[in-house]
Coordinates of C-alpha atoms in Angstrom, one line a residue:
X1 CA -14.8 -36.0 -8.2
X2 CA -14.1 -31.7 -8.2
X3 CA -14.4 -32.0 -4.5
X4 CA -12.1 -34.9 -3.7
X5 CA -9.7 -33.0 -6.4
X6 CA -9.9 -29.6 -4.6
X7 CA -9.2 -31.8 -1.0
X8 CA -6.7 -34.0 -2.5
X9 CA -4.8 -30.2 -3.3
X10 CA -5.4 -28.9 -0.6
X11 CA -3.9 -32.0 1.1
X12 CA -1.0 -32.1 -1.5
X13 CA 0.0 -28.0 -0.9
X14 CA 0.2 -28.5 3.4
X15 CA 2.3 -31.3 2.9
X16 CA 5.2 -30.2 0.9
X17 CA 4.2 -25.9 1.2
X18 CA 6.5 -25.8 3.3
X19 CA 8.8 -27.0 1.6
X20 CA 7.7 -25.2 -1.6
X21 CA 8.2 -22.2 0.4
X22 CA 12.1 -22.8 1.4
X23 CA 13.1 -23.2 -2.7
X24 CA 10.7 -20.2 -4.1
X25 CA 13.5 -18.6 -5.2
X26 CA 15.2 -21.3 -6.9
X27 CA 11.5 -22.7 -7.9
X28 CA 10.7 -19.1 -9.3
X29 CA 13.5 -19.0 -11.2
X30 CA 13.9 -22.5 -12.7
X31 CA 10.3 -21.9 -14.1
X32 CA 11.2 -19.2 -15.8
X33 CA 14.2 -20.3 -17.8
X34 CA 11.9 -23.4 -18.8
X35 CA 9.1 -21.1 -19.7
X36 CA 12.3 -19.0 -21.8
X37 CA 13.6 -21.7 -23.4
X38 CA 9.6 -22.9 -24.2
X39 CA 8.8 -19.9 -25.6
X40 CA 12.1 -20.4 -28.3
X41 CA 11.4 -23.6 -29.0
X42 CA 8.2 -22.2 -29.7
X43 CA 9.5 -19.8 -32.4
X44 CA 11.6 -22.0 -34.1
X45 CA 8.5 -24.2 -34.7
X46 CA 6.2 -21.3 -36.1
X47 CA 8.6 -20.2 -38.3
X48 CA 9.7 -23.3 -39.6
X49 CA 5.6 -24.5 -39.5
X50 CA 7.2 -27.7 -37.1
X51 CA 9.6 -29.6 -39.8
X52 CA 12.8 -27.5 -38.0
X53 CA 15.9 -27.8 -40.4
X54 CA 19.0 -29.0 -39.0
X55 CA 21.2 -26.1 -39.4
X56 CA 18.6 -24.0 -37.5
X57 CA 18.5 -26.9 -34.9
X58 CA 21.9 -26.0 -34.6
X59 CA 21.1 -21.9 -34.8
X60 CA 18.8 -22.7 -31.9
X61 CA 21.5 -24.7 -29.9
X62 CA 24.1 -22.2 -29.9
X63 CA 21.5 -19.5 -29.3
X64 CA 19.8 -21.1 -26.5
X65 CA 22.2 -20.3 -23.8
X66 CA 21.9 -16.2 -25.5
X67 CA 18.2 -15.9 -24.7
X68 CA 18.0 -18.1 -22.0
X69 CA 20.3 -15.5 -20.1
X70 CA 19.3 -11.9 -21.9
X71 CA 15.5 -12.8 -20.7
X72 CA 16.9 -13.8 -17.8
X73 CA 18.7 -10.8 -17.3
X74 CA 15.2 -8.6 -18.1
X75 CA 12.9 -10.7 -15.8
X76 CA 15.6 -9.8 -13.2
X77 CA 16.2 -6.1 -14.1
X78 CA 12.9 -5.4 -13.7
X79 CA 11.9 -7.4 -10.7
X80 CA 9.4 -10.5 -12.1
X81 CA 11.3 -13.1 -9.7
X82 CA 10.0 -10.7 -6.8
X83 CA 6.6 -10.8 -7.4
X84 CA 3.8 -13.4 -6.0
X85 CA 1.5 -14.9 -8.2
X86 CA -1.2 -15.9 -6.4
X87 CA -1.5 -11.1 -6.5
X88 CA -0.6 -10.6 -10.5
X89 CA -1.9 -7.9 -11.8
X90 CA -2.1 -5.2 -14.5
X91 CA 0.9 -3.4 -12.9
X92 CA 3.0 -7.3 -12.6
X93 CA 2.0 -7.2 -16.6
X94 CA 2.7 -4.3 -18.0
X95 CA 6.6 -4.9 -16.3
X96 CA 6.5 -8.7 -18.0
X97 CA 5.7 -6.9 -21.2
X98 CA 8.3 -4.8 -21.2
X99 CA 10.7 -7.2 -19.8
X100 CA 9.9 -8.9 -22.8
X101 CA 10.2 -5.3 -25.7
X102 CA 13.7 -4.8 -23.6
X103 CA 14.8 -8.6 -24.3
X104 CA 14.3 -8.7 -28.2
X105 CA 15.8 -5.6 -28.5
X106 CA 18.9 -6.8 -26.0
X107 CA 19.6 -10.1 -28.1
X108 CA 19.1 -8.4 -31.6
X109 CA 21.7 -6.3 -30.5
X110 CA 23.5 -9.5 -28.9
X111 CA 22.9 -11.5 -32.2
X112 CA 22.7 -9.3 -35.0
X113 CA 24.7 -6.6 -33.7
X114 CA 27.7 -7.6 -31.5
X115 CA 28.0 -11.2 -32.7
X116 CA 27.4 -10.7 -36.3
X117 CA 25.2 -13.7 -36.6
X118 CA 22.9 -12.6 -40.3
X119 CA 21.5 -16.5 -40.3
X120 CA 19.7 -16.0 -37.0
X121 CA 16.1 -14.9 -37.9
X122 CA 14.5 -11.6 -36.5
X123 CA 11.6 -13.6 -36.7
X124 CA 12.0 -16.0 -34.1
X125 CA 14.0 -12.9 -32.0
X126 CA 10.8 -11.0 -32.5
X127 CA 8.8 -14.4 -31.8
X128 CA 10.2 -15.5 -29.0
X129 CA 10.1 -12.4 -27.1
X130 CA 5.8 -12.5 -27.3
X131 CA 5.8 -15.7 -26.6
X132 CA 8.6 -15.8 -23.4
X133 CA 5.9 -12.5 -22.6
X134 CA 2.5 -14.8 -22.8
X135 CA 4.4 -18.0 -20.7
X136 CA 4.8 -15.7 -18.7
X137 CA 2.0 -14.0 -17.6
X138 CA 0.4 -17.2 -18.5
X139 CA 1.2 -19.7 -15.5
X140 CA 0.6 -16.0 -13.4
X141 CA -2.4 -16.0 -14.7
X142 CA -3.1 -19.5 -14.4
X143 CA -1.9 -19.5 -11.2
X144 CA -4.0 -16.8 -9.4
X145 CA -7.4 -18.2 -11.1
X146 CA -7.0 -22.1 -10.0
X147 CA -6.1 -20.5 -6.3
X148 CA -10.0 -18.1 -6.6
X149 CA -11.0 -21.3 -8.2
X150 CA -10.6 -23.2 -5.1
X151 CA -11.6 -20.7 -3.0
X152 CA -15.0 -19.8 -4.7
X153 CA -15.4 -23.8 -5.0
X154 CA -14.1 -25.1 -1.7
X155 CA -15.9 -26.5 1.2
X156 CA -15.3 -24.2 3.6
X157 CA -15.6 -20.7 3.6
X158 CA -18.7 -18.6 3.9
X159 CA -20.7 -17.8 0.3
X160 CA -21.6 -13.9 0.7
X161 CA -23.0 -11.7 -0.6
X162 CA -21.5 -8.1 -1.3
X163 CA -24.0 -4.9 -1.2
X164 CA -21.5 -2.4 -3.4
X165 CA -20.1 -2.7 -6.4
X166 CA -17.5 0.4 -5.9
X167 CA -13.6 0.3 -5.5
X168 CA -14.6 -1.1 -2.0
X169 CA -16.4 -3.9 -3.2
X170 CA -13.8 -5.2 -5.8
X171 CA -11.4 -5.2 -3.2
X172 CA -12.9 -7.0 -1.0
X173 CA -13.4 -9.6 -4.1
X174 CA -10.1 -9.4 -4.5
X175 CA -9.0 -10.1 -1.1
X176 CA -11.2 -12.9 -1.0
X177 CA -10.0 -14.5 -4.1
X178 CA -6.4 -14.1 -3.0
X179 CA -6.2 -15.3 0.5
X180 CA -6.3 -18.7 0.7
X181 CA -6.9 -18.9 4.4
X182 CA -10.0 -16.2 4.3
X183 CA -13.4 -17.5 5.9
X184 CA -15.4 -16.1 2.7
X185 CA -16.3 -16.7 -0.9
X186 CA -17.5 -13.9 -3.2
X187 CA -20.8 -15.5 -5.3
X188 CA -22.5 -12.5 -6.2
X189 CA -22.8 -8.6 -5.6
X190 CA -25.8 -5.9 -6.0
X191 CA -25.2 -2.4 -6.7
X192 CA -27.9 0.6 -8.0
X193 CA -25.4 2.3 -10.7
X194 CA -27.1 1.2 -13.8
X195 CA -23.6 1.1 -15.5
X196 CA -22.3 -2.0 -13.6
X197 CA -25.8 -4.1 -13.4
X198 CA -25.1 -7.4 -15.2
X199 CA -21.5 -7.6 -15.4
X200 CA -18.7 -9.1 -13.2
X201 CA -16.0 -8.0 -10.8
X202 CA -13.0 -10.8 -10.8
X203 CA -15.1 -13.5 -12.5
X204 CA -18.9 -12.8 -10.0
X205 CA -21.3 -11.3 -11.1
X206 CA -23.2 -8.2 -10.3
X207 CA -26.8 -10.3 -10.1
X208 CA -29.1 -6.7 -9.1
X209 CA -29.6 -3.6 -6.9
X210 CA -30.0 -3.2 -3.8
X211 CA -33.6 -3.5 -3.5
X212 CA -33.1 -7.1 -4.8
X213 CA -31.1 -8.0 -1.5
X214 CA -33.6 -10.5 -0.2
X215 CA -34.3 -13.2 -3.8
X216 CA -30.5 -12.5 -4.8
X217 CA -29.6 -14.0 -1.1
X218 CA -32.0 -17.2 -1.7
X219 CA -31.3 -17.1 -5.1
X220 CA -27.5 -17.5 -4.7
X221 CA -27.7 -18.9 -1.5
X222 CA -25.4 -16.6 0.2
X223 CA -24.9 -17.8 3.9
X224 CA -23.9 -14.3 5.2
X225 CA -24.7 -10.2 3.7
X226 CA -21.2 -8.3 3.3
X227 CA -21.9 -4.0 2.7
X228 CA -19.1 -2.5 1.4
X229 CA -20.2 0.8 0.7
X230 CA -17.3 2.8 3.4
X231 CA -19.2 6.2 2.3
X232 CA -23.2 5.1 3.0
X233 CA -25.1 7.5 4.5
X234 CA -27.0 6.8 7.0
X235 CA -30.5 6.3 5.0
X236 CA -29.0 3.7 2.6
X237 CA -28.0 1.0 5.5
X238 CA -32.3 2.1 6.3
X239 CA -32.9 1.4 2.5
X240 CA -30.2 -1.9 2.7
X241 CA -31.4 -3.0 6.0
X242 CA -35.5 -2.8 5.1
X243 CA -34.3 -4.5 1.6
X244 CA -32.5 -6.9 4.1
X245 CA -35.8 -8.3 5.2
X246 CA -36.9 -11.3 5.7
X247 CA -33.4 -13.1 4.9
X248 CA -32.5 -15.3 8.0
X249 CA -28.4 -15.0 7.8
X250 CA -26.2 -12.1 9.5
X251 CA -25.6 -8.8 8.2
X252 CA -21.8 -6.8 7.9
X253 CA -20.6 -3.8 7.4
X254 CA -17.2 -2.5 6.1
X255 CA -15.7 0.1 8.4
X256 CA -16.4 3.7 7.1
X257 CA -14.5 6.2 5.1
X258 CA -13.3 7.8 8.2
X259 CA -11.7 4.8 9.6
X260 CA -10.4 3.5 6.6
X261 CA -9.2 6.7 6.1
X262 CA -7.2 6.6 9.7
X263 CA -6.2 2.9 9.1
X264 CA -6.5 1.1 5.4
X265 CA -6.0 -1.7 7.0
X266 CA -9.4 -1.9 8.3
X267 CA -10.5 -3.2 4.5
X268 CA -10.3 -6.3 5.8
X269 CA -12.2 -6.4 9.2
X270 CA -15.8 -6.9 8.5
X271 CA -17.7 -6.3 11.2
X272 CA -21.2 -6.9 12.0
X273 CA -24.0 -4.1 11.3
X274 CA -25.1 -2.3 14.3
X275 CA -27.8 -0.5 15.7
X276 CA -24.7 2.4 15.3
X277 CA -25.2 2.3 11.2
X278 CA -28.7 2.8 11.6
X279 CA -28.8 5.8 13.7
X280 CA -31.3 8.4 11.5
X281 CA -28.2 11.0 10.8
X282 CA -25.0 11.0 10.6
X283 CA -22.8 10.6 13.8
X284 CA -21.7 13.6 15.9
X285 CA -18.0 14.6 15.6
X286 CA -16.6 17.4 17.9
X287 CA -13.6 19.1 18.3
X288 CA -11.0 17.0 21.0
X289 CA -7.9 19.0 19.9
X290 CA -10.1 21.6 21.5
X291 CA -9.8 19.8 25.6
X292 CA -5.8 18.9 25.5
X293 CA -5.6 22.4 27.3
X294 CA -8.8 21.8 29.7
X295 CA -8.2 17.8 30.7
X296 CA -4.4 18.2 30.4
X297 CA -3.2 18.1 34.2
X298 CA -6.3 18.6 35.8
X299 CA -7.5 17.4 38.8
X300 CA -10.9 15.6 37.1
X301 CA -13.3 14.0 39.0
X302 CA -16.5 11.7 37.5
X303 CA -19.4 10.9 39.8
X304 CA -20.7 7.9 38.7
X305 CA -18.2 6.9 37.1
X306 CA -18.9 2.9 37.3
X307 CA -22.4 4.1 34.7
X308 CA -22.6 4.1 31.3
X309 CA -21.8 7.5 30.4
X310 CA -19.8 7.8 34.0
X311 CA -17.5 5.1 32.3
X312 CA -17.0 6.4 28.9
X313 CA -16.4 9.6 30.5
X314 CA -13.3 8.1 32.3
X315 CA -12.6 6.2 29.0
X316 CA -12.2 9.2 27.1
X317 CA -10.8 11.7 29.4
X318 CA -7.8 9.6 30.8
X319 CA -7.0 10.0 27.0
X320 CA -6.0 13.6 27.8
X321 CA -4.0 12.9 30.3
X322 CA -4.8 14.6 33.0
X323 CA -2.8 14.8 36.3
X324 CA -5.2 12.8 38.2
X325 CA -8.8 11.1 37.5
X326 CA -11.1 10.6 40.8
X327 CA -13.9 7.5 40.1
X328 CA -16.7 8.7 42.3
X329 CA -18.9 6.0 43.0
X330 CA -21.1 4.3 45.1
X331 CA -21.6 0.6 43.8
X332 CA -18.0 -1.9 44.6
X333 CA -18.6 -4.3 41.9
X334 CA -19.0 -1.2 39.1
X335 CA -15.7 1.0 41.0
X336 CA -13.3 -1.7 40.8
X337 CA -14.3 -3.1 37.1
X338 CA -13.4 1.0 36.4
X339 CA -10.9 1.1 38.1
X340 CA -8.7 -1.9 37.4
X341 CA -9.6 -1.2 33.6
X342 CA -8.0 2.3 33.2
X343 CA -5.5 1.1 35.5
X344 CA -5.1 -2.0 32.4
X345 CA -5.3 0.9 29.5
X346 CA -4.1 3.6 31.1
X347 CA -0.7 2.6 33.4
X348 CA 0.6 6.2 33.8
X349 CA -2.1 7.5 34.8
X350 CA -3.0 8.6 38.1
X351 CA -6.6 7.3 39.7
X352 CA -7.9 7.2 42.9
X353 CA -10.8 5.2 43.0
X354 CA -13.3 6.9 45.5
X355 CA -16.5 4.5 47.1
X356 CA -19.5 6.9 48.1
X357 CA -23.0 8.8 47.3
X358 CA -23.4 11.9 46.3
X359 CA -26.2 11.7 48.6
X360 CA -23.9 12.1 51.8
X361 CA -22.7 15.5 52.1
X362 CA -20.2 14.7 54.7
X363 CA -18.8 11.6 52.7
X364 CA -18.7 14.7 49.3
X365 CA -16.8 17.2 51.7
X366 CA -14.3 14.5 52.7
X367 CA -13.4 13.6 49.0
X368 CA -13.3 17.4 47.8
X369 CA -10.8 18.5 50.7
X370 CA -8.7 15.2 49.7
X371 CA -8.7 15.0 46.6
X372 CA -9.0 19.2 44.8
X373 CA -10.7 18.8 41.4
X374 CA -10.4 21.3 39.1
X375 CA -13.3 19.6 37.0
X376 CA -16.6 17.7 38.1
X377 CA -18.3 15.5 35.6
X378 CA -21.6 14.7 37.8
X379 CA -22.7 11.0 35.9
X380 CA -24.5 9.6 38.9
X381 CA -28.3 10.1 38.5
X382 CA -31.6 7.7 38.9
X383 CA -32.2 7.6 35.6
X384 CA -34.9 4.8 34.8
X385 CA -39.1 5.8 34.9
X386 CA -41.2 3.4 36.3
X387 CA -38.7 2.4 39.1
X388 CA -38.7 6.4 40.1
X389 CA -42.6 6.4 39.4
X390 CA -42.9 3.7 42.2
X391 CA -39.6 4.9 44.4
X392 CA -40.2 8.8 44.0
X393 CA -38.4 9.3 47.3
X394 CA -35.0 7.7 46.0
X395 CA -35.5 9.7 42.5
X396 CA -35.7 13.1 45.0
X397 CA -32.9 12.3 46.9
X398 CA -30.7 11.2 44.4
X399 CA -31.4 13.7 41.6
X400 CA -32.3 16.3 43.0
X401 CA -30.0 16.3 46.7
X402 CA -27.2 14.3 45.4
X403 CA -27.7 16.5 42.7
X404 CA -26.9 20.0 45.5
X405 CA -24.9 18.4 47.6
X406 CA -22.1 17.9 44.8
X407 CA -22.3 20.8 43.4
X408 CA -22.5 22.4 46.6
X409 CA -18.8 21.5 47.1
X410 CA -17.8 22.2 43.8
X411 CA -18.4 25.5 44.6
X412 CA -16.6 26.0 47.8
X413 CA -14.0 24.7 46.7
X414 CA -13.6 26.5 44.1
X415 CA -14.4 24.0 41.2
X416 CA -12.9 25.5 37.7
X417 CA -16.0 23.8 35.6
X418 CA -18.9 22.0 36.5
X419 CA -20.9 20.0 33.9
X420 CA -24.3 17.8 35.3
X421 CA -25.8 15.3 32.7
X422 CA -28.8 15.4 32.2
X423 CA -32.0 14.0 29.7
X424 CA -34.6 14.7 27.5
X425 CA -36.9 13.6 29.8
X426 CA -36.1 16.7 31.9
X427 CA -38.4 18.9 28.9
X428 CA -42.2 19.1 29.9
X429 CA -41.7 16.2 32.2
X430 CA -44.6 13.5 33.1
X431 CA -42.7 11.6 35.0
X432 CA -40.6 12.3 38.6
X433 CA -37.1 11.0 37.1
X434 CA -37.8 13.5 34.4
X435 CA -39.0 16.2 37.0
X436 CA -36.2 16.0 39.3
X437 CA -34.0 16.0 36.3
X438 CA -35.1 19.4 35.4
X439 CA -35.3 20.8 39.5
X440 CA -31.2 19.8 39.1
X441 CA -30.9 22.3 35.8
X442 CA -32.6 25.1 37.3
X443 CA -30.4 24.5 40.3
X444 CA -27.5 24.5 38.2
X445 CA -28.4 27.5 36.8
X446 CA -29.3 29.4 39.6
X447 CA -26.3 28.2 41.6
X448 CA -23.5 30.3 38.5
X449 CA -22.6 33.5 39.6
X450 CA -21.9 32.8 43.0
X451 CA -18.8 31.5 42.8
X452 CA -15.8 31.0 40.1
X453 CA -17.6 27.9 39.2
X454 CA -19.1 27.6 36.2
X455 CA -22.0 25.1 35.8
X456 CA -22.8 23.8 32.7
X457 CA -25.7 21.2 31.8
X458 CA -25.5 18.9 28.9
X459 CA -29.4 17.5 28.0
X460 CA -29.5 14.4 25.6
X461 CA -32.1 11.4 24.4
X462 CA -31.5 7.7 25.2
X463 CA -28.4 6.4 25.0
X464 CA -27.9 3.4 23.0
X465 CA -26.4 -0.1 25.2
X466 CA -26.1 2.0 28.1
X467 CA -26.9 0.6 31.8
X468 CA -30.8 0.0 31.5
X469 CA -32.3 0.9 27.7
X470 CA -34.2 -0.8 25.4
X471 CA -31.3 -2.3 23.5
X472 CA -30.0 -4.6 26.6
X473 CA -33.3 -5.4 27.1
X474 CA -34.1 -6.4 23.6
X475 CA -31.1 -8.3 22.5
X476 CA -31.3 -10.7 25.7
X477 CA -35.2 -11.3 24.5
X478 CA -34.2 -12.2 20.6
X479 CA -32.2 -13.9 22.1
X480 CA -34.7 -16.4 23.8
X481 CA -36.8 -16.6 21.0
X482 CA -39.2 -13.7 21.7
X483 CA -41.8 -12.0 22.2
X484 CA -40.1 -8.4 22.2
X485 CA -41.8 -6.7 24.1
X486 CA -42.6 -2.8 23.1
X487 CA -45.0 -0.1 25.0
X488 CA -46.7 1.3 22.1
X489 CA -46.5 1.1 18.6
X490 CA -45.9 5.1 17.8
X491 CA -43.4 5.8 21.3
X492 CA -40.8 7.7 19.7
X493 CA -37.3 8.4 21.0
X494 CA -34.0 10.3 20.5
X495 CA -31.5 8.4 20.9
X496 CA -27.2 8.8 19.8
X497 CA -23.7 6.2 21.4
X498 CA -21.9 6.0 24.4
X499 CA -19.0 7.6 22.8
X500 CA -21.4 10.5 20.8
X501 CA -23.5 11.6 24.6
X502 CA -19.7 11.9 26.3
X503 CA -18.1 14.0 23.0
X504 CA -20.9 16.2 24.2
X505 CA -20.1 16.3 27.3
X506 CA -16.6 17.0 26.9
X507 CA -17.4 19.6 23.7
X508 CA -20.0 21.6 26.5
X509 CA -17.3 21.7 29.0
X510 CA -15.4 23.4 26.3
X511 CA -18.1 26.0 25.5
X512 CA -19.6 27.1 29.1
X513 CA -19.3 30.0 29.6
X514 CA -21.4 29.2 32.7
X515 CA -25.1 28.8 33.4
X516 CA -25.7 26.7 29.9
X517 CA -27.7 23.8 28.7
X518 CA -26.3 22.0 25.8
X519 CA -28.4 19.9 23.2
X520 CA -27.3 17.4 20.6
X521 CA -29.2 17.7 17.4
X522 CA -30.3 14.6 17.2
X523 CA -31.9 14.5 14.0
X524 CA -35.6 13.1 14.3
X525 CA -36.9 10.7 17.0
X526 CA -36.7 6.8 16.0
X527 CA -40.1 4.5 16.6
X528 CA -39.1 2.1 19.2
X529 CA -41.0 -0.5 17.7
X530 CA -39.1 0.0 14.6
X531 CA -35.7 -0.5 16.4
X532 CA -36.6 -3.3 17.2
X533 CA -37.3 -5.4 13.9
X534 CA -34.1 -3.8 12.8
X535 CA -32.7 -5.6 15.9
X536 CA -34.3 -8.8 15.3
X537 CA -33.2 -7.9 11.7
X538 CA -29.9 -7.5 12.0
X539 CA -30.1 -11.3 14.2
X540 CA -30.5 -12.6 11.3
X541 CA -34.2 -13.3 12.2
X542 CA -37.6 -12.8 10.1
X543 CA -39.7 -10.1 12.6
X544 CA -43.2 -11.6 13.0
X545 CA -42.3 -15.0 12.1
X546 CA -39.3 -15.4 14.3
X547 CA -40.3 -13.2 16.5
X548 CA -42.8 -11.9 17.3
X549 CA -43.3 -8.1 18.8
X550 CA -46.2 -7.7 21.4
X551 CA -47.3 -4.2 22.4
X552 CA -47.4 -4.2 26.7
X553 CA -48.5 0.1 26.6
X554 CA -47.0 2.5 28.7
X555 CA -45.8 2.9 31.4
X556 CA -46.4 5.0 34.4
X557 CA -44.2 8.4 33.9
X558 CA -43.7 7.1 29.9
X559 CA -44.1 9.6 27.0
X560 CA -45.0 8.9 23.5
X561 CA -42.2 11.1 22.2
X562 CA -39.6 13.6 23.9
X563 CA -39.2 16.8 23.4
X564 CA -35.3 18.9 23.4
X565 CA -36.2 22.3 24.5
X566 CA -39.0 23.7 27.7
X567 CA -41.7 26.0 25.6
X568 CA -39.8 28.6 28.3
X569 CA -36.8 28.2 26.2
X570 CA -35.4 29.5 23.7
X571 CA -32.5 27.9 21.2
X572 CA -29.4 29.6 20.2
X573 CA -26.9 28.2 17.9
X574 CA -23.0 27.5 19.1
X575 CA -19.6 27.5 17.4
X576 CA -20.5 23.5 16.6
X577 CA -23.2 22.7 14.5
X578 CA -24.5 19.6 15.8
X579 CA -24.7 21.8 19.2
X580 CA -27.8 23.9 20.3
X581 CA -27.9 26.4 23.6
X582 CA -30.7 26.2 25.3
X583 CA -31.6 29.5 27.2
X584 CA -34.2 29.2 29.9
X585 CA -36.3 32.6 29.6
X586 CA -38.6 31.9 32.5
X587 CA -37.5 32.7 36.3
X588 CA -37.8 30.4 38.9
X589 CA -40.6 30.7 41.5
X590 CA -40.8 32.7 44.6
X591 CA -41.2 30.7 47.2
X592 CA -38.2 28.7 45.0
X593 CA -36.6 28.3 48.5
X594 CA -39.0 27.5 50.8
X595 CA -39.9 24.4 48.6
X596 CA -37.1 22.6 48.7
X597 CA -37.2 22.6 52.0
X598 CA -40.5 22.0 52.1
X599 CA -39.6 18.8 49.3
X600 CA -36.7 17.9 52.1
X601 CA -39.2 17.4 54.4
X602 CA -41.4 15.9 52.9
X603 CA -38.2 13.4 51.8
X604 CA -37.7 12.5 55.3
X605 CA -41.0 12.5 56.4
X606 CA -41.6 9.5 54.0
X607 CA -44.7 11.3 52.3
X608 CA -44.5 10.5 49.1
X609 CA -47.8 13.0 48.4
X610 CA -46.7 15.5 48.8
X611 CA -43.2 14.9 47.9
X612 CA -45.0 15.2 43.9
X613 CA -47.2 18.3 44.5
X614 CA -44.3 19.5 45.7
X615 CA -42.4 19.1 42.8
X616 CA -45.2 20.1 40.3
X617 CA -44.9 23.8 42.5
X618 CA -41.0 23.5 41.7
X619 CA -40.9 23.0 37.8
X620 CA -44.4 24.3 36.1
X621 CA -44.2 22.5 32.9
X622 CA -44.2 18.7 35.2
X623 CA -47.8 17.4 33.8
X624 CA -48.2 13.6 35.9
X625 CA -51.3 11.5 35.0
X626 CA -53.9 12.8 37.5
X627 CA -54.7 9.1 40.8
X628 CA -56.5 6.5 38.3
X629 CA -55.1 8.0 34.9
X630 CA -52.8 6.1 32.6
X631 CA -49.8 8.2 31.3
X632 CA -51.2 7.1 28.0
X633 CA -54.8 9.4 28.6
X634 CA -52.7 12.1 30.9
X635 CA -50.3 12.9 27.4
X636 CA -52.2 12.3 24.4
X637 CA -54.9 14.6 25.6

């Protein structure tokens, strides 16, 4: 019956809604005048216990026009007719109260002061004012309650458990209840504040704490969980996710406080909770104002412009209005995609898409000669560890000699700044990829001081969501129902978001004075197994029940954990609290130049064993597993 009544009301509302809206002002004024008249009649009946004497009937009838005029004018002066009844709040009720008080005072002055109607009871004037305020407030509260009742018991909206009963949670509940088109209906809240336990917010109960999320979701049959704590720290988000494990419903979150301050409308923009919300540290913020003089009006070249980091570099650099942005990329499809995106987003920007390979010196020299870049961000590299173990020649060709080719061309062209994007795998490497990136770091530091170009290295850990990272792999495995494959239960990695990585790269271009290696303080390393579990929970599934986690063993070239600084490096602070400078205290091998030539010869001769021997000579800390030895024993011995 209830469902039928709701459906009938919605049908009638849709049918007559447009007509009502067209004549809303007339209907509101008419309804308010009718309520004022009803209040005056009720006052007379209360005054005379329901038996109204004949003289007072005539008095009530003669006085009614004055009552309607005075109280109607009071409502107009206080703007009562402009408010939407569905959104009535304390402010509106306060205005109704003052309008009623002012109307009573004005009516007394007119009837007793000007017209000298001594027979008109003063108590009637007072009661009319009180009842007028009561009726006008009551009809508004009734309309709001009825709409909220429809929202709560309506069949279409999804049932939501809200985590957080603070200001954001209260406003979220209010918005859900008052918005007829809302797709959510709040059914309960949880909050750790003991004062709020067993309380009600807009009739929605607070039924437990964060630790009770799973039980609360089951009890109220929630279809979604929404975290309404914009100021929540990463630790709190981790706690919420841990408490939600076992819930088979999606988890969503409100934007952060910083985002809400920038755009308060975002309070309505609920988004799925993501891995970026669960980094075991607060997101890094850099001083973007410093980047304007660095990038504005400059010719900027980005190698690997179609990759995860390279494309985000291009997006962020484009905001600072460079004179031109040169997109250097060897994969045609990637180059086409980022060029098309940037032309759509920045139509006034001068874009130069350049198809080419950093390992081809003639092509690199040609590009530098034609474009004359002021800044170079070198993001082109091979980064997939197991693939590079199987193809060491390509890692050497691209990561070492490709870097040298671009850096030397930058030096000869008089480029102002050159920034190499490196990796934490270059620190005490056990993989070919890590060793080649370490050689690239040393090459860049060696070139600094040979000319006017300032060479800088930026080193960071794994990037969430980048091409070839575990996140897209896990997402695809979860989509297929599992299993999710993790190489080792104890394997850990540093993680950061793509925007964070790019901010660091850009900030390093400002901080660098030449020969620097900058490292982001990325907090504690995260267990990859925990990352997998979090992704399963965020998908609304139960780990090891809906989706299994399987351990496959470390792959060739993998460590159990990564390091940020080489044992020969000293750590120094910078002006940014989250960026450190690694100062190398070692020295290049005496036969450095000869070893590089020998490495190049072994590359041309396709002699991988000799190639690995030369890499060991170039990087003293490079310790690959011996032939026939597993990566696990090589690292943990």
